[in-house]
Short mmCIF file of C-alpha atoms in Angstrom, two decimals:
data_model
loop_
_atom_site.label_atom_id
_atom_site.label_comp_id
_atom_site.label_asym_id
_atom_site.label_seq_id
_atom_site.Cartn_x
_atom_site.Cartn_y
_atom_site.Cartn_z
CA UNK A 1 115.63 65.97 79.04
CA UNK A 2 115.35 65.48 82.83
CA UNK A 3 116.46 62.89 84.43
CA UNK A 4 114.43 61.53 87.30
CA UNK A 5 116.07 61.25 91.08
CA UNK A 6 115.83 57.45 90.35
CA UNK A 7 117.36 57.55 86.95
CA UNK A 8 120.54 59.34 88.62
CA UNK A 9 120.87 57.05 91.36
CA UNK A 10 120.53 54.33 88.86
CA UNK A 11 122.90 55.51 86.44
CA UNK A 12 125.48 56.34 89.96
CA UNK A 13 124.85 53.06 90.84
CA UNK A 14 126.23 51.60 87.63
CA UNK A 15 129.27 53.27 87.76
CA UNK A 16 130.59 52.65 90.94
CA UNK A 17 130.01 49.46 91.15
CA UNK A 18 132.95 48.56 91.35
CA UNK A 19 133.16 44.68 91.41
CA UNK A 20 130.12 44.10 88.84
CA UNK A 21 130.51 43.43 85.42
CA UNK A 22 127.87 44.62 83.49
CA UNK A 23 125.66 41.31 82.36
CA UNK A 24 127.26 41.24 78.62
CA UNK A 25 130.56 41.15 80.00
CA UNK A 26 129.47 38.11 82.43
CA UNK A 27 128.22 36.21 79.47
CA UNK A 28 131.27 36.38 77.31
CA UNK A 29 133.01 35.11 80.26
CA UNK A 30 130.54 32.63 81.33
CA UNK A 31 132.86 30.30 79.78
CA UNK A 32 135.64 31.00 81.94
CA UNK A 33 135.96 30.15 85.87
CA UNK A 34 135.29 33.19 87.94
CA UNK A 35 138.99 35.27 88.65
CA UNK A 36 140.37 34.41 92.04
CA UNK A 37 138.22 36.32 94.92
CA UNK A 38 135.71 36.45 92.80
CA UNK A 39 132.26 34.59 92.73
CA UNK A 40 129.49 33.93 89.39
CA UNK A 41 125.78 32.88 90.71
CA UNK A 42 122.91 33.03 88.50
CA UNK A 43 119.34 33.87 89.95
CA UNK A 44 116.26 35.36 89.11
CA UNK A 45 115.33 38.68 90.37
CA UNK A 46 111.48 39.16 89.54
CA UNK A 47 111.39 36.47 86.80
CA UNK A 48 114.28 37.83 85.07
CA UNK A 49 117.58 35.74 84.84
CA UNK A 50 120.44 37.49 86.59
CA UNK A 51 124.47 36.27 86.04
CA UNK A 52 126.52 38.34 88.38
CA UNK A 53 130.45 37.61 89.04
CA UNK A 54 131.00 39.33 92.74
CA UNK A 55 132.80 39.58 95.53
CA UNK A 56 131.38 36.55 97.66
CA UNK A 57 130.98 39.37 100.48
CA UNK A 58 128.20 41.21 98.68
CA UNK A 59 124.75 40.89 100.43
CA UNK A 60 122.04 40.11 98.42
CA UNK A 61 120.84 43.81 99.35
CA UNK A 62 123.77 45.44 98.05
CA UNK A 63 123.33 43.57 94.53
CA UNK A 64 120.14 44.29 93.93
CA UNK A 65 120.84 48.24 95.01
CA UNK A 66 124.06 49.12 93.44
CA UNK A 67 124.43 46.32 90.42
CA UNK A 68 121.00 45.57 89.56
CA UNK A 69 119.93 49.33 89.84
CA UNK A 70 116.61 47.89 92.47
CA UNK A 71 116.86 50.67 94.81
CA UNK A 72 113.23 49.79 96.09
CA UNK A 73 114.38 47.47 98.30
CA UNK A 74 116.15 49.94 101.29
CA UNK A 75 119.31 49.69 103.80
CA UNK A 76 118.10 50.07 106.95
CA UNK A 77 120.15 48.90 109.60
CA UNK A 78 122.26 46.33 107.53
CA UNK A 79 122.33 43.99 110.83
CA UNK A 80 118.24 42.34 110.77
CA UNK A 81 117.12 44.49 112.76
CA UNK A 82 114.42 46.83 110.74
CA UNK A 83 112.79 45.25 108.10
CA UNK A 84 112.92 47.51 105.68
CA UNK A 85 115.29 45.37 103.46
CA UNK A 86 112.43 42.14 103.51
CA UNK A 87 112.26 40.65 99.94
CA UNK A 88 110.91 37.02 99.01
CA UNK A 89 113.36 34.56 98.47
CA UNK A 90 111.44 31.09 97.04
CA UNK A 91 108.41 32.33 98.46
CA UNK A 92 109.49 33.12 101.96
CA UNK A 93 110.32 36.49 103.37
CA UNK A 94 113.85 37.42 104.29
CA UNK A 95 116.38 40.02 104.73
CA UNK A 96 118.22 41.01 102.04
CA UNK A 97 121.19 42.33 104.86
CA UNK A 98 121.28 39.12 105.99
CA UNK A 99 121.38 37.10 102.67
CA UNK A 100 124.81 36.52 100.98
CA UNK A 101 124.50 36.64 97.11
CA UNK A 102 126.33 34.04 96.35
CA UNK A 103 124.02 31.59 98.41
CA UNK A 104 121.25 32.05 95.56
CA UNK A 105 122.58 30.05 92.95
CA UNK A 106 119.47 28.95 91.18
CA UNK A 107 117.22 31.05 93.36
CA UNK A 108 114.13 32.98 92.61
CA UNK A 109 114.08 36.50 94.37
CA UNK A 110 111.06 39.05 94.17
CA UNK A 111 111.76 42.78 95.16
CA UNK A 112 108.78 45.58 95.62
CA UNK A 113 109.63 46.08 91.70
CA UNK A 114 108.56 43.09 91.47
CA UNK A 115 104.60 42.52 92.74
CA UNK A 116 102.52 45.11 90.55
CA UNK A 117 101.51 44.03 87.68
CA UNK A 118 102.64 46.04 85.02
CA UNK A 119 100.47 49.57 86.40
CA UNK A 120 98.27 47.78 88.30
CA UNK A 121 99.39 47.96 91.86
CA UNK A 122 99.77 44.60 94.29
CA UNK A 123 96.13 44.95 96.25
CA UNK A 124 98.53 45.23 99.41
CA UNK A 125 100.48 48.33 97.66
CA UNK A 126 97.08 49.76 97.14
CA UNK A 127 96.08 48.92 100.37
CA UNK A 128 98.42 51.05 101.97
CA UNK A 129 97.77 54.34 100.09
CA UNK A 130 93.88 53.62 101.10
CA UNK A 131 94.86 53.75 104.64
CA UNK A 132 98.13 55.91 104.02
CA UNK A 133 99.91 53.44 106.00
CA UNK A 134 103.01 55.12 105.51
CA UNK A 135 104.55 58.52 106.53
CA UNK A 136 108.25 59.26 105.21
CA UNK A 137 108.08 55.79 103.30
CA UNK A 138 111.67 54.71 104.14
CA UNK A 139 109.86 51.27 105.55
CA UNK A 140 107.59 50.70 103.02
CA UNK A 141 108.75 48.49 100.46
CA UNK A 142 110.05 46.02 103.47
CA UNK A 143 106.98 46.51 105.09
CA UNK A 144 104.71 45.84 101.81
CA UNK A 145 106.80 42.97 101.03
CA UNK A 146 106.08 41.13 104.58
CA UNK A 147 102.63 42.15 104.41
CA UNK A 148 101.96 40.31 101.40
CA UNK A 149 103.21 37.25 102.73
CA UNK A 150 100.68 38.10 106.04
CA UNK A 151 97.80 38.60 103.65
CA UNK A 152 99.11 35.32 102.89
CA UNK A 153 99.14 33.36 105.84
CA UNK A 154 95.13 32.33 106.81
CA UNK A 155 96.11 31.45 110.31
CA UNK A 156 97.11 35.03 110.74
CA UNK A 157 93.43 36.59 111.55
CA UNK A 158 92.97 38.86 114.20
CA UNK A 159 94.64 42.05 114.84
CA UNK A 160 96.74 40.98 117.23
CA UNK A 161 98.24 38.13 115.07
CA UNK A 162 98.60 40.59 112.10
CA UNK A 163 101.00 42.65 114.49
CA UNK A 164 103.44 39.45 115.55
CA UNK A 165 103.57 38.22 111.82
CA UNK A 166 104.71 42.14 111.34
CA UNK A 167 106.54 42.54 114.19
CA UNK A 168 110.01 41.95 112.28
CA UNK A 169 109.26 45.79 110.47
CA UNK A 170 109.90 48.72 112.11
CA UNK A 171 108.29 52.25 111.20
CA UNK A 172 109.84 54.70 113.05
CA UNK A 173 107.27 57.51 112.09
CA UNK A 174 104.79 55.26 113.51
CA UNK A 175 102.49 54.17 111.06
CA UNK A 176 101.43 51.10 112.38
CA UNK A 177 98.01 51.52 113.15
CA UNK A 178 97.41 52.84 109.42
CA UNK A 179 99.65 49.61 108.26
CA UNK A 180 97.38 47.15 110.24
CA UNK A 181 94.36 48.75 108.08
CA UNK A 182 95.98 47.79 105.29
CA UNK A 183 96.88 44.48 106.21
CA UNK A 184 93.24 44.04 107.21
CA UNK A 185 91.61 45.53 103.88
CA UNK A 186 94.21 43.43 101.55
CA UNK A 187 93.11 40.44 103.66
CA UNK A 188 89.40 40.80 103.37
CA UNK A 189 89.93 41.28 99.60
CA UNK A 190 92.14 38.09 99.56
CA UNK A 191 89.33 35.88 101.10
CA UNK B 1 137.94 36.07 101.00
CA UNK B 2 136.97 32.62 99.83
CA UNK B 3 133.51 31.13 98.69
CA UNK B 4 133.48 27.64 99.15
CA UNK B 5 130.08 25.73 97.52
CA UNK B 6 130.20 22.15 98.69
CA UNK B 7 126.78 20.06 97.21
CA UNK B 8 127.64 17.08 99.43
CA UNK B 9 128.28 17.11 103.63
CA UNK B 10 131.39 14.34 102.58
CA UNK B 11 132.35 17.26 100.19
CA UNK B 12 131.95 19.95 102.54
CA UNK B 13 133.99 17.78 105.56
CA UNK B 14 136.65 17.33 103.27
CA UNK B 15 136.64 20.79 103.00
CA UNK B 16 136.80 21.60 106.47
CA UNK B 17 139.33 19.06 107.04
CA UNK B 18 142.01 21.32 104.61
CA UNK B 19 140.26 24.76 105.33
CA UNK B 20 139.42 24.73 109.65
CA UNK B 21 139.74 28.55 109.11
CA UNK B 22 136.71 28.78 106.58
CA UNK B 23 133.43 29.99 108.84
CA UNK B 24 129.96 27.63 107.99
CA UNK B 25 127.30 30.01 107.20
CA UNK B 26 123.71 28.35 106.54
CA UNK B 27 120.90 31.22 107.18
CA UNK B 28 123.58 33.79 107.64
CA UNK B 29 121.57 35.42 110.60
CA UNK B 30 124.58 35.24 113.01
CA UNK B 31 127.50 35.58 110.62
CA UNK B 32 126.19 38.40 108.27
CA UNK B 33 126.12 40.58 111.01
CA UNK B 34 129.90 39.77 111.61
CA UNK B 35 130.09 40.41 108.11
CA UNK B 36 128.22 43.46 107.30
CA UNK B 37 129.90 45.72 109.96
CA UNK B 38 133.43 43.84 109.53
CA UNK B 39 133.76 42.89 112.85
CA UNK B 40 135.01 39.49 111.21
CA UNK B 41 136.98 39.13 108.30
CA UNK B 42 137.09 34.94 107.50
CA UNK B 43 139.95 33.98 105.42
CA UNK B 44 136.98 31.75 103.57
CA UNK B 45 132.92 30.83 103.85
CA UNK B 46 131.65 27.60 103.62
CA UNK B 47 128.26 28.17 102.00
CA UNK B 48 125.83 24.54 104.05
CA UNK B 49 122.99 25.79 102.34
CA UNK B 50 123.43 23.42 98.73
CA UNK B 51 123.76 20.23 100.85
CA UNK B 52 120.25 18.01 101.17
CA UNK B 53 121.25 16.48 103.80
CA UNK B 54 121.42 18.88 106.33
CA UNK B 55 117.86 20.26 105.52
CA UNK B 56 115.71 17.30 106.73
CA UNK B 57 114.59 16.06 109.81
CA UNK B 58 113.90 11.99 110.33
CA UNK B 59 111.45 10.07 112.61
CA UNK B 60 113.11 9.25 116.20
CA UNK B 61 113.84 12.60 115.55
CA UNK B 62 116.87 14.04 113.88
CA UNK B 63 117.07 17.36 113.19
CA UNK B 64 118.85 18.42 110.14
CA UNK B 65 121.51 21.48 111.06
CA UNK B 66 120.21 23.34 108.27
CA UNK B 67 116.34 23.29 109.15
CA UNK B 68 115.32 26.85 109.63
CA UNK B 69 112.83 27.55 112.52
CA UNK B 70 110.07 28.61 110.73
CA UNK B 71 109.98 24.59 109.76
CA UNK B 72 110.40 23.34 113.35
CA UNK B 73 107.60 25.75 114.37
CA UNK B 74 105.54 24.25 111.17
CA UNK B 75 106.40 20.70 110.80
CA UNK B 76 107.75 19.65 114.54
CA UNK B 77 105.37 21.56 116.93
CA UNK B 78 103.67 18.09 118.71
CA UNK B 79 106.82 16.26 118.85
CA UNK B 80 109.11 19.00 119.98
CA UNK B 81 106.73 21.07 121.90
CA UNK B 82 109.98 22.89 123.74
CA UNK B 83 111.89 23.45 120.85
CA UNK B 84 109.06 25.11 118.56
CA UNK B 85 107.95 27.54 121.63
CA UNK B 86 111.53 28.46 121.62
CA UNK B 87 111.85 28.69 118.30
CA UNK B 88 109.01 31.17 118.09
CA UNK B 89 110.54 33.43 120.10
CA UNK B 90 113.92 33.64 117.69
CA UNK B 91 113.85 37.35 116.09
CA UNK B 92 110.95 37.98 113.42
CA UNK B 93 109.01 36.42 110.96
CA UNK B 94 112.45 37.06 108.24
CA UNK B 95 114.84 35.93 110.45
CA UNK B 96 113.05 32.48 111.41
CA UNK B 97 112.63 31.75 108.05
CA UNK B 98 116.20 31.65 107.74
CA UNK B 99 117.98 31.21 111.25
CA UNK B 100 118.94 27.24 111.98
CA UNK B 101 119.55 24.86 115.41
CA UNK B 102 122.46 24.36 114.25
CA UNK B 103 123.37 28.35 113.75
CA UNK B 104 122.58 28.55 117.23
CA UNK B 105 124.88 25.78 118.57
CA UNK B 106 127.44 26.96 116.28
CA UNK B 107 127.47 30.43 117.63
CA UNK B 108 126.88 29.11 120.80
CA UNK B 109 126.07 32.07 122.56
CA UNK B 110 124.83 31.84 126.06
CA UNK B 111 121.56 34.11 125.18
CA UNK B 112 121.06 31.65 122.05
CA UNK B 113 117.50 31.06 122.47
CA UNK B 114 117.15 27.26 121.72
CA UNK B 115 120.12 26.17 124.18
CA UNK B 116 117.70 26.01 127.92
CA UNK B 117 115.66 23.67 125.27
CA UNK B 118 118.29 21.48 124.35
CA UNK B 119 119.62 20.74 128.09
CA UNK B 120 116.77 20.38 129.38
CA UNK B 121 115.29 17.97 126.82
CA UNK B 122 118.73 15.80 126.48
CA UNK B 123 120.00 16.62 122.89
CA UNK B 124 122.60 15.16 121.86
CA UNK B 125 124.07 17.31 118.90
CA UNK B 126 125.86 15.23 115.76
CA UNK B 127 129.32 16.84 114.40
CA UNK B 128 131.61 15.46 111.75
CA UNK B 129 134.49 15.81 109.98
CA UNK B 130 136.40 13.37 107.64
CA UNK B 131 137.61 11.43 110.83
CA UNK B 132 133.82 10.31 111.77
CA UNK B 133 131.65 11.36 113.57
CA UNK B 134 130.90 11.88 117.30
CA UNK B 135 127.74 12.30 119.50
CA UNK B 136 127.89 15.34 122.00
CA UNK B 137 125.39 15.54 124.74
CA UNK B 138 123.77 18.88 125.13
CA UNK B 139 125.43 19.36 128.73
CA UNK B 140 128.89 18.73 127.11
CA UNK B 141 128.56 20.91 124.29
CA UNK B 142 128.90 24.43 125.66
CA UNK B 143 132.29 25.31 126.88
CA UNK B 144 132.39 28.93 127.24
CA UNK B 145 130.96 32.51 126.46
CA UNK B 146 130.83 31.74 122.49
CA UNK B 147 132.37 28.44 122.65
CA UNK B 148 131.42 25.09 121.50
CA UNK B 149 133.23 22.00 121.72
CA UNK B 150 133.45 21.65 118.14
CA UNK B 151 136.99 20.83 116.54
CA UNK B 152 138.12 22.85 113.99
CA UNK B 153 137.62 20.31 111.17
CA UNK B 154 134.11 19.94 112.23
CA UNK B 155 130.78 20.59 111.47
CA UNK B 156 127.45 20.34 113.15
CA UNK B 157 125.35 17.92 111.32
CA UNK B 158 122.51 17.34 113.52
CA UNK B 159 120.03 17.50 116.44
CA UNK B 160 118.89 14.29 118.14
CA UNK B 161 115.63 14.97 120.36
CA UNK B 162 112.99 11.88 121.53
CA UNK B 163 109.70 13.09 120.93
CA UNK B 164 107.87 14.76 123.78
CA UNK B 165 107.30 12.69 126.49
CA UNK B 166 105.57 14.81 128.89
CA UNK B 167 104.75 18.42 129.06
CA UNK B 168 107.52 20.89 128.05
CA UNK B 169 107.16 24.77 128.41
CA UNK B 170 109.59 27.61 127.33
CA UNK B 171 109.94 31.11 128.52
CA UNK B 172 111.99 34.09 127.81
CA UNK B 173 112.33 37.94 129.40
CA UNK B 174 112.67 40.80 126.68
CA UNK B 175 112.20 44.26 126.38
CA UNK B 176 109.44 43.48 123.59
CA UNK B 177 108.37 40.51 122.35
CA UNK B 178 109.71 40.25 118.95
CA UNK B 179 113.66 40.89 117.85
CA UNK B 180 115.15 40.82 121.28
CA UNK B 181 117.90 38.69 122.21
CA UNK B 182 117.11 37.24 125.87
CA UNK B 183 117.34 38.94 128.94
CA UNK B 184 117.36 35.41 130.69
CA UNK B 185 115.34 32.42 129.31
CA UNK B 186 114.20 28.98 130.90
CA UNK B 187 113.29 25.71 130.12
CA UNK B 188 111.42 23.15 131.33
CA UNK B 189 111.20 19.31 130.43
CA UNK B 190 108.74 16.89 132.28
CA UNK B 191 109.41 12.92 131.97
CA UNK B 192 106.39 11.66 133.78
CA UNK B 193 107.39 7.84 133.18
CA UNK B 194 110.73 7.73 134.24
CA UNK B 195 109.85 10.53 137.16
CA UNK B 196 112.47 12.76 136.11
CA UNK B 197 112.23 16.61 135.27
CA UNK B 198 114.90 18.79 132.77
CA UNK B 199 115.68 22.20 133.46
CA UNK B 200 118.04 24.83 132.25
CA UNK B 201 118.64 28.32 132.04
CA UNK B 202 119.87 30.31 129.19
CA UNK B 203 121.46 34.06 129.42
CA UNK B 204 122.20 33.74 133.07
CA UNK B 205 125.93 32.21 132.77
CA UNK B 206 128.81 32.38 130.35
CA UNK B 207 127.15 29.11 129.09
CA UNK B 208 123.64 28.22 129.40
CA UNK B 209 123.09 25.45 131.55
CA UNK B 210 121.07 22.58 133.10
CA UNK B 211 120.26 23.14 137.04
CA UNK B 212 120.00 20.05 138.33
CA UNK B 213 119.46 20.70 142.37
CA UNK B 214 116.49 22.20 140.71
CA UNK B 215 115.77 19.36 138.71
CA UNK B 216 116.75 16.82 141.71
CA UNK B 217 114.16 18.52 144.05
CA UNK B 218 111.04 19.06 141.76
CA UNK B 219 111.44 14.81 140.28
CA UNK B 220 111.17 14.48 144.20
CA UNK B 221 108.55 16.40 144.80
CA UNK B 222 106.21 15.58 142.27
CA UNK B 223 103.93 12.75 142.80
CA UNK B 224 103.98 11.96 138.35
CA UNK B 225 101.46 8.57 139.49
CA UNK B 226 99.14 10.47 141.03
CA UNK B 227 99.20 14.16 140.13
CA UNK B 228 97.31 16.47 142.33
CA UNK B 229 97.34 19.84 142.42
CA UNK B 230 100.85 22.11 142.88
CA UNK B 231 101.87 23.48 146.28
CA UNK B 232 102.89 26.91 146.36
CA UNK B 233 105.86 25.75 148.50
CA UNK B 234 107.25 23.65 145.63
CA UNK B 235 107.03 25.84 143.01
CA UNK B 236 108.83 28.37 145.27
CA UNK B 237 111.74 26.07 145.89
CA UNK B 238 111.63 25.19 142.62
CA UNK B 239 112.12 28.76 141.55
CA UNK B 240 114.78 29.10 144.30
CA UNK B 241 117.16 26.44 143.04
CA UNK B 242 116.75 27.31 139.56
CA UNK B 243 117.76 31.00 140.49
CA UNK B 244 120.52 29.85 142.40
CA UNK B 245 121.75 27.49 139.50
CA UNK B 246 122.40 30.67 137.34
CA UNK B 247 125.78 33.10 137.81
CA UNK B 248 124.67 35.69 135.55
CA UNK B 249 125.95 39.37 134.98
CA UNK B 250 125.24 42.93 135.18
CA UNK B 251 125.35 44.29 131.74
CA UNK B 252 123.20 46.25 129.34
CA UNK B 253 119.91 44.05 128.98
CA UNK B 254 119.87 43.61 132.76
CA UNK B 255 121.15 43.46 136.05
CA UNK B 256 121.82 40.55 137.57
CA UNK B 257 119.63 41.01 140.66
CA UNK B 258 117.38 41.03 137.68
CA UNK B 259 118.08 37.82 135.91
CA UNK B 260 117.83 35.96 139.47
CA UNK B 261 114.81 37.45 140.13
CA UNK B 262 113.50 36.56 136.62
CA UNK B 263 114.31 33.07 136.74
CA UNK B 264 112.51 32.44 139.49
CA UNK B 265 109.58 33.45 138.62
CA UNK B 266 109.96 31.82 135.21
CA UNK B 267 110.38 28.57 136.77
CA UNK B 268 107.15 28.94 139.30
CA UNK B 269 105.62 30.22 136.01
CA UNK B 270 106.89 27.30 133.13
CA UNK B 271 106.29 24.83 135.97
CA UNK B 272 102.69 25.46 136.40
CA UNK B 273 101.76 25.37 132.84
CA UNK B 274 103.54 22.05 132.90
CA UNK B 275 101.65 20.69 135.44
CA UNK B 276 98.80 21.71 134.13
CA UNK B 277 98.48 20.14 131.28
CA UNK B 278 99.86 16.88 132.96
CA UNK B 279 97.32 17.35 135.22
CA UNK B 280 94.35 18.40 131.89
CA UNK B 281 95.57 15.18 130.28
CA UNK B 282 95.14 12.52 133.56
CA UNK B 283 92.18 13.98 133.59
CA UNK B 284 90.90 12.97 129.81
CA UNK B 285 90.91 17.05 128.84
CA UNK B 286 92.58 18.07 126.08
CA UNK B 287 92.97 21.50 126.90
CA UNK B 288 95.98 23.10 126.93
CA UNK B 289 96.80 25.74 129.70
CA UNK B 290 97.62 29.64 128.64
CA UNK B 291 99.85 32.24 130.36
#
């Protein structure tokens, strides 16, 4: 059997994380107050309940990389600078650098892995292989998962305005032209 | 490290009160970057985000602490006219959603992009702890390069602006328009009744701060009864004494030379605008001016 690049960085992931219980191992100790230095917060990470006990340090990018195995959502610059870590956090766009875990108690958090429905691709994920808004794809996910807040946003019409609302995600290969396409076919479809 | 979860802002200032080492973090835009590259290791966090009462804003107005931009830009744009240009200006799209007021006053840094606002609009910022709770004027509140006048057992609880009285304009140099932090910023308040003008500078001194020659001259100078037209010489003296106001540095977003030069033409710039619409407005048009 072959084992997929993701499968191996999933399966990596599990193992060294270090800190993380995995969730069976939270639940039988759900009873008992977190160790010292170490933190419990249950969320939801695309509509599925999440317990994680962690070091209050971890950044909400981090969890959902190395303990929940979501390695859609990509490490960037780790300091808010790129974009490419953008997931939804009760509806609104953030970075995931820049979010401490243990801040979401209660919270509802959607990753890339989160939007298609089942096979069907979001219409702004297959807006952007229309237009191949995307070169190397290291932005992507951060930049789908802003763009489908843009498509969002009605106030945000012209091409101009689509740029500012996007102006928080780099691409350094330069896709933006192709991106704004994207943005602008997922839009029309949205209306 | 520490993770401390207060639900209540008496909870959280007793907190404070035993732990004045733990670092507030509400939308973590300031502090995770401390964080993530360990260039701060806090013996403890004290998570603001669970407490209600930092996340409103009341008529008159209060400001929560907590309030993250991206509300002040939605919810407070025609009573804080200042504040919500400034506000737009913070970061991106992600980092408005999360980034508060009160991060920025807490960091206090002098590029801090809602600071020339808050001088030039007289805020008074609300801090607590479990001994009460004082009232800091805007003008008192920055000390130093990164440094507040916040004791260590307190917190920053609130913002208190009066709605817009008059026209209020905010502008800022970067090298693009989104995710910079300031090359030098200005700000400028207008109080037609009282015949009295706020100004301050931000990224142009180890603190920002007001420039009141500046603001001396132009409440002099303008005729707020009857408004006619700007002369050029006024908004060039304007710029002058707001220029002169700052003491910035060379470093590596700009020269100093630069800053000066910036200001100045800010001011003429902000001023304008201003006037403008005071002018639109005595005039029965509702127009607002543009760039």
């Amino acid at each position: 059997m072959t084992t997929s690049r993701r499968q191996f960085f999933g399966q990596a992931a599990a193992v060294s994380a270090g800190v993380a219980l995995s969730a069976p191992a939270v639940e039988a100790l759900a009873a008992e107050p977190a160790p010292a230095g170490l933190v419990d917060v249950v969320f939801e990470v695309n509509g599925e309940r999440q317990k994680l006990r962690l070091d209050p340090r971890v950044t909400l990018l981090d969890a959902l990389r190395e303990q929940l195995g979501l390695v859609g959502t990509k490490k960037g610059c780790d300091r808010g600078q790129c974009g490419a870590c953008t997931v939804h956090v009760d509806d609104r766009r953030v970075l995931s650098c820049l979010t401490l875990t243990a801040t979401l108690q209660g919270k509802e958090v959607t990753t890339i892995e989160g939007i298609a429905d089942g096979d069907d691709l979001h219409p702004v994920q297959r807006a952007f292989i229309d237009h191949d808004g995307f070169q190397c794809g290291f932005c992507t996910s951060g930049q789908i998962m802003s763009a489908v807040k843009v498509v969002e946003e009605r106030e945000v019409r012209t091409d101009d305005q689509i740029r500012e609302a996007m102006s928080g995600n780099i691409c350094r290969c330069g896709a933006y032209p192709n991106i704004l396409e994207a943005i602008k076919q997922a839009k029309a479809g949205d209306r | 490290m520490d993770f401390l979860r207060p639900e209540t802002l008496a909870e959280a200032l007793e907190i404070k009160a035993e732990r004045p080492d733990a670092v507030p973090i509400a939308g973590g835009t300031d502090v995770m970057v401390e964080l993530n590259y360990d260039h701060r290791r806090p013996a403890a966090l004290l998570d603001l985000t669970r407490i209600p009462e930092l996340q409103q804003w009341e008529d008159g107005l209060r400001v929560g602490a907590g309030v993250p931009y991206v509300r002040i830009i939605d919810e407070l744009g025609a009573q804080l006219p200042g504040l919500a240009m400034a506000s737009r200006t913070v970061g991106s799209p992600q980092i408005r959603n999360r980034g508060t007021v009160g991060g920025n006053l807490g960091a206090a840094s002098p590029a801090g992009d809602t600071h020339p606002v808050l001088l030039a609009s007289d805020a008074v910022i609300e801090v607590a702890s479990v001994r009460g709770t004082r009232m800091i004027p805007a003008a008192e509140f920055y000390l130093g390069v990164k440094r507040n006048a916040l004791e260590p057992d307190e917190l920053i609880v609130a913002v208190h602006l009066t709605p817009a009285k008059g026209p209020q304009q905010f502008s800022k140099v970067g090298t693009r328009n989104a995710m910079v932090i300031a090359v030098c910023s200005f700000a400028i308040s207008l109080f037609p009744q009282e015949n009295r003008v706020g100004a301050a500078v931000g990224s142009a001194a180890p603190t920002p701060r007001r420039a009141p020659e500046a603001e001396e001259f132009l409440a002099s100078a303008l005729d707020f009864k009857n408004p006619k037209p700007l002369l050029d010489s006024v908004k060039r003296e304007f710029g002058e004494l707001v220029s002169r106001a700052a003491s910035p540095i060379d470093d590596v977003r700009g020269s100093a030379a630069y800053r000066k030069h910036a200001l100045a033409v800010m001011a003429r710039r902000t001023l304008g605008w201003a006037w403008q619409e005071l002018l639109a407005k005595k005039n029965g048009s509702e127009e607002r001016p543009c760039a």
